Amino acid sequence: MIFRQLFDNASSTYTYLVADERSREAIIIDSVFEQSARDLALIRELDLKLQYAIDTHCHADHVTGAWLMKQKTGCRIGAAKVIGATNVDIELEHHDVISFGRHSLEVRATPGHTNGCLTYVTEDQARAFTGDTLLIRGCGRADFQQGNASTLYDSIREQILSLPDSCLIYPGHDYSGRTVSSVAEEKAFNARIGGGANKGDFVGYMDAMRLPHPKHIDIALP
């Protein structure tokens, strides 16, 4: 599998490009509008055929580049069915499978940060693209966009930390220069949900957080 991790400094957002080496069919995950030229150049350079532009959730910190990817490549846009977004080609639900060449991504519904969060897991369960649901040594906030800390706890525990310990975790953001973690690492070292933290501990921690308004929420969300 071809795999690239790309970064937007302004929003500290990770974009992921995965592709099949033989067919050259590709998927881009969490594209950022301002980085569309960079991403399109890489797709052309690697001679890839972009099949899908998918998002892990409706972002509050940047504008998705999915529609521009479709305009430039003819790919299909995928997003969670529950958010009811317009101009979406495939409405994704739990356990859907998105294929690209010989490879595929399993869709796992992981609400809690928002009600429409999705995690994408490669067919061999070697990689999970967790968006803002599970970050490296942290997790997404749960105080807006129909967020719910109890639901977020269940999503992380049941849909992500249930994957093999060796599964690599690729988050939607990182603010400390980290690029990847693993299920085993997050079980051991994530102070919010790892170790012996129970749901009560997690919900109490999340409810006590006081976070600023996301910078681009007014233009990123309809």
Tab-separated table of C-alpha atoms in Angstrom:
chain	number	residue	atom	x	y	z
A	1	MET	CA	0.000	0.000	0.000
A	2	ILE	CA	1.176	3.504	-0.819
A	3	PHE	CA	0.837	5.716	2.255
A	4	ARG	CA	1.562	9.402	2.782
A	5	GLN	CA	0.981	11.605	5.816
A	6	LEU	CA	0.671	15.329	5.100
A	7	PHE	CA	0.421	18.270	7.508
A	8	ASP	CA	-1.228	21.691	7.540
A	9	ASN	CA	0.649	24.011	9.881
A	10	ALA	CA	-2.140	26.559	10.267
A	11	SER	CA	-4.630	24.075	11.731
A	12	SER	CA	-2.193	21.323	12.799
A	13	THR	CA	-4.282	18.956	10.670
A	14	TYR	CA	-3.055	15.677	9.240
A	15	THR	CA	-4.225	14.617	5.783
A	16	TYR	CA	-3.679	11.031	4.663
A	17	LEU	CA	-3.297	9.595	1.185
A	18	VAL	CA	-3.555	5.827	0.704
A	19	ALA	CA	-3.360	3.998	-2.611
A	20	ASP	CA	-3.012	0.595	-4.216
A	21	GLU	CA	0.382	0.118	-5.856
A	22	ARG	CA	-0.972	-1.817	-8.837
A	23	SER	CA	-4.250	-0.155	-9.786
A	24	ARG	CA	-3.072	3.281	-8.524
A	25	GLU	CA	-6.544	3.816	-7.056
A	26	ALA	CA	-6.352	6.191	-4.093
A	27	ILE	CA	-8.295	7.713	-1.206
A	28	ILE	CA	-7.571	11.008	0.516
A	29	ILE	CA	-8.671	11.461	4.131
A	30	ASP	CA	-9.315	14.859	5.755
A	31	SER	CA	-8.070	17.106	2.974
A	32	VAL	CA	-7.598	20.783	3.862
A	33	PHE	CA	-8.840	23.357	1.362
A	34	GLU	CA	-5.731	25.541	1.585
A	35	GLN	CA	-3.500	22.529	0.879
A	36	SER	CA	-5.421	21.312	-2.172
A	37	ALA	CA	-2.723	22.365	-4.649
A	38	ARG	CA	-0.083	20.450	-2.687
A	39	ASP	CA	-2.253	17.345	-2.465
A	40	LEU	CA	-3.229	17.404	-6.133
A	41	ALA	CA	0.416	17.804	-7.138
A	42	LEU	CA	1.359	14.730	-5.103
A	43	ILE	CA	-1.489	12.704	-6.608
A	44	ARG	CA	-0.282	13.616	-10.099
A	45	GLU	CA	3.365	12.974	-9.242
A	46	LEU	CA	2.583	9.476	-7.961
A	47	ASP	CA	0.324	8.824	-10.966
A	48	LEU	CA	-2.651	8.016	-8.744
A	49	LYS	CA	-6.337	7.816	-9.606
A	50	LEU	CA	-8.212	9.468	-6.778
A	51	GLN	CA	-11.408	7.497	-6.132
A	52	TYR	CA	-12.661	9.071	-2.923
A	53	ALA	CA	-12.192	12.162	-0.766
A	54	ILE	CA	-13.497	11.289	2.688
A	55	ASP	CA	-13.609	13.094	6.018
A	56	THR	CA	-13.496	11.713	9.532
A	57	HIS	CA	-16.038	14.333	10.658
A	58	CYS	CA	-17.378	17.809	9.983
A	59	HIS	CA	-14.380	19.929	10.954
A	60	ALA	CA	-14.548	23.084	13.064
A	61	ASP	CA	-10.904	24.105	12.642
A	62	HIS	CA	-10.487	24.055	8.865
A	63	VAL	CA	-12.461	23.960	5.633
A	64	THR	CA	-12.498	20.576	3.917
A	65	GLY	CA	-10.907	20.324	0.490
A	66	ALA	CA	-13.095	17.393	-0.562
A	67	TRP	CA	-15.284	19.337	-2.971
A	68	LEU	CA	-12.227	20.789	-4.739
A	69	MET	CA	-10.709	17.304	-4.985
A	70	LYS	CA	-13.904	16.171	-6.699
A	71	GLN	CA	-13.874	19.178	-9.025
A	72	LYS	CA	-10.286	18.521	-10.099
A	73	THR	CA	-10.226	14.712	-10.220
A	74	GLY	CA	-13.815	13.503	-10.518
A	75	CYS	CA	-13.516	11.529	-7.283
A	76	ARG	CA	-16.494	10.820	-5.042
A	77	ILE	CA	-17.042	12.564	-1.705
A	78	GLY	CA	-17.779	10.457	1.367
A	79	ALA	CA	-19.008	11.591	4.779
A	80	ALA	CA	-21.062	10.248	7.668
A	81	LYS	CA	-24.715	9.758	6.775
A	82	VAL	CA	-25.825	11.050	10.164
A	83	ILE	CA	-24.617	14.602	9.473
A	84	GLY	CA	-26.930	14.977	6.469
A	85	ALA	CA	-24.402	16.911	4.393
A	86	THR	CA	-25.340	18.072	0.905
A	87	ASN	CA	-23.237	17.322	-2.182
A	88	VAL	CA	-22.037	14.013	-0.721
A	89	ASP	CA	-21.774	11.045	-3.100
A	90	ILE	CA	-21.591	8.269	-0.515
A	91	GLU	CA	-23.190	8.497	2.912
A	92	LEU	CA	-21.069	6.360	5.185
A	93	GLU	CA	-22.302	4.198	8.041
A	94	HIS	CA	-20.813	1.811	10.594
A	95	HIS	CA	-19.156	-1.252	9.013
A	96	ASP	CA	-19.298	0.109	5.460
A	97	VAL	CA	-16.269	-0.834	3.366
A	98	ILE	CA	-14.543	1.523	0.922
A	99	SER	CA	-12.379	-0.295	-1.614
A	100	PHE	CA	-9.402	0.998	-3.580
A	101	GLY	CA	-7.714	-1.590	-5.751
A	102	ARG	CA	-6.816	-4.640	-3.645
A	103	HIS	CA	-7.164	-2.678	-0.417
A	104	SER	CA	-10.047	-1.333	1.607
A	105	LEU	CA	-10.993	0.780	4.599
A	106	GLU	CA	-13.584	-0.323	7.126
A	107	VAL	CA	-15.808	2.488	8.405
A	108	ARG	CA	-16.320	2.551	12.166
A	109	ALA	CA	-18.786	5.010	13.674
A	110	THR	CA	-17.030	6.737	16.584
A	111	PRO	CA	-19.336	9.540	17.780
A	112	GLY	CA	-18.618	11.622	20.841
A	113	HIS	CA	-16.375	14.450	19.644
A	114	THR	CA	-19.180	15.121	17.176
A	115	ASN	CA	-22.183	12.951	16.415
A	116	GLY	CA	-20.824	12.186	12.934
A	117	CYS	CA	-17.260	11.084	13.664
A	118	LEU	CA	-15.882	8.129	11.724
A	119	THR	CA	-12.691	6.107	12.095
A	120	TYR	CA	-11.243	4.334	9.047
A	121	VAL	CA	-9.387	1.043	9.555
A	122	THR	CA	-7.282	-0.702	6.901
A	123	GLU	CA	-8.367	-4.222	5.953
A	124	ASP	CA	-5.420	-5.783	7.812
A	125	GLN	CA	-6.113	-3.672	10.918
A	126	ALA	CA	-2.572	-2.338	10.714
A	127	ARG	CA	-3.614	1.332	10.603
A	128	ALA	CA	-6.528	3.343	11.985
A	129	PHE	CA	-7.272	6.915	10.938
A	130	THR	CA	-9.033	8.241	14.004
A	131	GLY	CA	-9.695	11.890	13.185
A	132	ASP	CA	-10.353	13.836	16.386
A	133	THR	CA	-11.865	10.891	18.254
A	134	LEU	CA	-8.521	9.612	19.531
A	135	LEU	CA	-5.428	11.806	19.447
A	136	ILE	CA	-1.917	10.918	20.540
A	137	ARG	CA	-2.063	10.946	24.357
A	138	GLY	CA	-5.416	12.720	24.202
A	139	CYS	CA	-8.775	12.878	22.449
A	140	GLY	CA	-11.126	15.348	20.838
A	141	ARG	CA	-13.194	17.748	22.904
A	142	ALA	CA	-16.842	16.923	23.560
A	143	ASP	CA	-18.389	20.305	24.310
A	144	PHE	CA	-19.892	21.316	20.929
A	145	GLN	CA	-21.322	19.860	17.666
A	146	GLN	CA	-23.486	17.364	19.577
A	147	GLY	CA	-20.440	16.147	21.463
A	148	ASN	CA	-20.888	13.817	24.422
A	149	ALA	CA	-18.094	12.645	26.702
A	150	SER	CA	-19.785	9.394	27.705
A	151	THR	CA	-20.378	8.487	24.062
A	152	LEU	CA	-16.791	9.433	23.196
A	153	TYR	CA	-15.472	7.093	25.896
A	154	ASP	CA	-17.517	4.206	24.521
A	155	SER	CA	-16.402	4.911	20.950
A	156	ILE	CA	-12.719	4.938	21.835
A	157	ARG	CA	-12.905	1.856	24.036
A	158	GLU	CA	-15.148	-0.259	21.810
A	159	GLN	CA	-14.132	0.769	18.295
A	160	ILE	CA	-10.467	1.818	18.532
A	161	LEU	CA	-8.768	0.366	21.600
A	162	SER	CA	-10.384	-2.974	20.741
A	163	LEU	CA	-8.131	-3.181	17.674
A	164	PRO	CA	-4.870	-5.180	17.881
A	165	ASP	CA	-2.231	-3.598	20.124
A	166	SER	CA	0.055	-3.320	17.094
A	167	CYS	CA	-2.451	-1.231	15.121
A	168	LEU	CA	-0.955	2.175	14.349
A	169	ILE	CA	-3.018	5.217	15.283
A	170	TYR	CA	-2.962	8.120	12.839
A	171	PRO	CA	-4.839	11.083	14.340
A	172	GLY	CA	-6.484	14.090	12.746
A	173	HIS	CA	-4.239	16.537	14.595
A	174	ASP	CA	-1.161	16.836	16.713
A	175	TYR	CA	0.196	19.976	18.334
A	176	SER	CA	3.514	18.611	19.612
A	177	GLY	CA	5.251	17.243	16.518
A	178	ARG	CA	4.141	13.642	17.020
A	179	THR	CA	3.077	11.710	13.940
A	180	VAL	CA	1.869	8.266	14.986
A	181	SER	CA	0.999	6.149	17.994
A	182	SER	CA	-0.374	2.642	18.510
A	183	VAL	CA	-3.245	1.008	20.328
A	184	ALA	CA	-0.790	-0.409	22.875
A	185	GLU	CA	0.757	3.008	23.515
A	186	GLU	CA	-2.587	4.727	23.999
A	187	LYS	CA	-3.778	2.019	26.376
A	188	ALA	CA	-0.629	2.525	28.430
A	189	PHE	CA	0.047	6.256	28.221
A	190	ASN	CA	-3.129	8.166	27.320
A	191	ALA	CA	-3.911	9.970	30.575
A	192	ARG	CA	-7.555	10.547	29.656
A	193	ILE	CA	-8.617	7.054	28.687
A	194	GLY	CA	-5.692	4.675	29.114
A	195	GLY	CA	-4.461	2.769	32.125
A	196	GLY	CA	-7.127	2.309	34.751
A	197	ALA	CA	-9.297	5.271	33.718
A	198	ASN	CA	-12.991	4.396	33.837
A	199	LYS	CA	-15.930	6.177	32.243
A	200	GLY	CA	-16.571	8.277	35.345
A	201	ASP	CA	-12.956	9.463	35.404
A	202	PHE	CA	-13.078	10.291	31.709
A	203	VAL	CA	-16.370	12.185	31.810
A	204	GLY	CA	-15.260	14.149	34.867
A	205	TYR	CA	-11.997	15.117	33.176
A	206	MET	CA	-13.731	16.173	29.964
A	207	ASP	CA	-16.443	18.148	31.767
A	208	ALA	CA	-13.788	20.090	33.683
A	209	MET	CA	-12.018	21.268	30.514
A	210	ARG	CA	-12.452	24.888	29.439
A	211	LEU	CA	-11.335	25.235	25.835
A	212	PRO	CA	-11.410	28.260	23.492
A	213	HIS	CA	-13.736	28.577	20.493
A	214	PRO	CA	-12.190	26.831	17.423
A	215	LYS	CA	-10.654	29.472	15.142
A	216	HIS	CA	-12.493	28.580	11.927
A	217	ILE	CA	-15.758	27.190	13.258
A	218	ASP	CA	-17.897	29.975	11.774
A	219	ILE	CA	-16.737	29.302	8.202
A	220	ALA	CA	-15.947	25.592	8.460
A	221	LEU	CA	-19.403	24.566	9.655
A	222	PRO	CA	-22.673	25.250	7.796
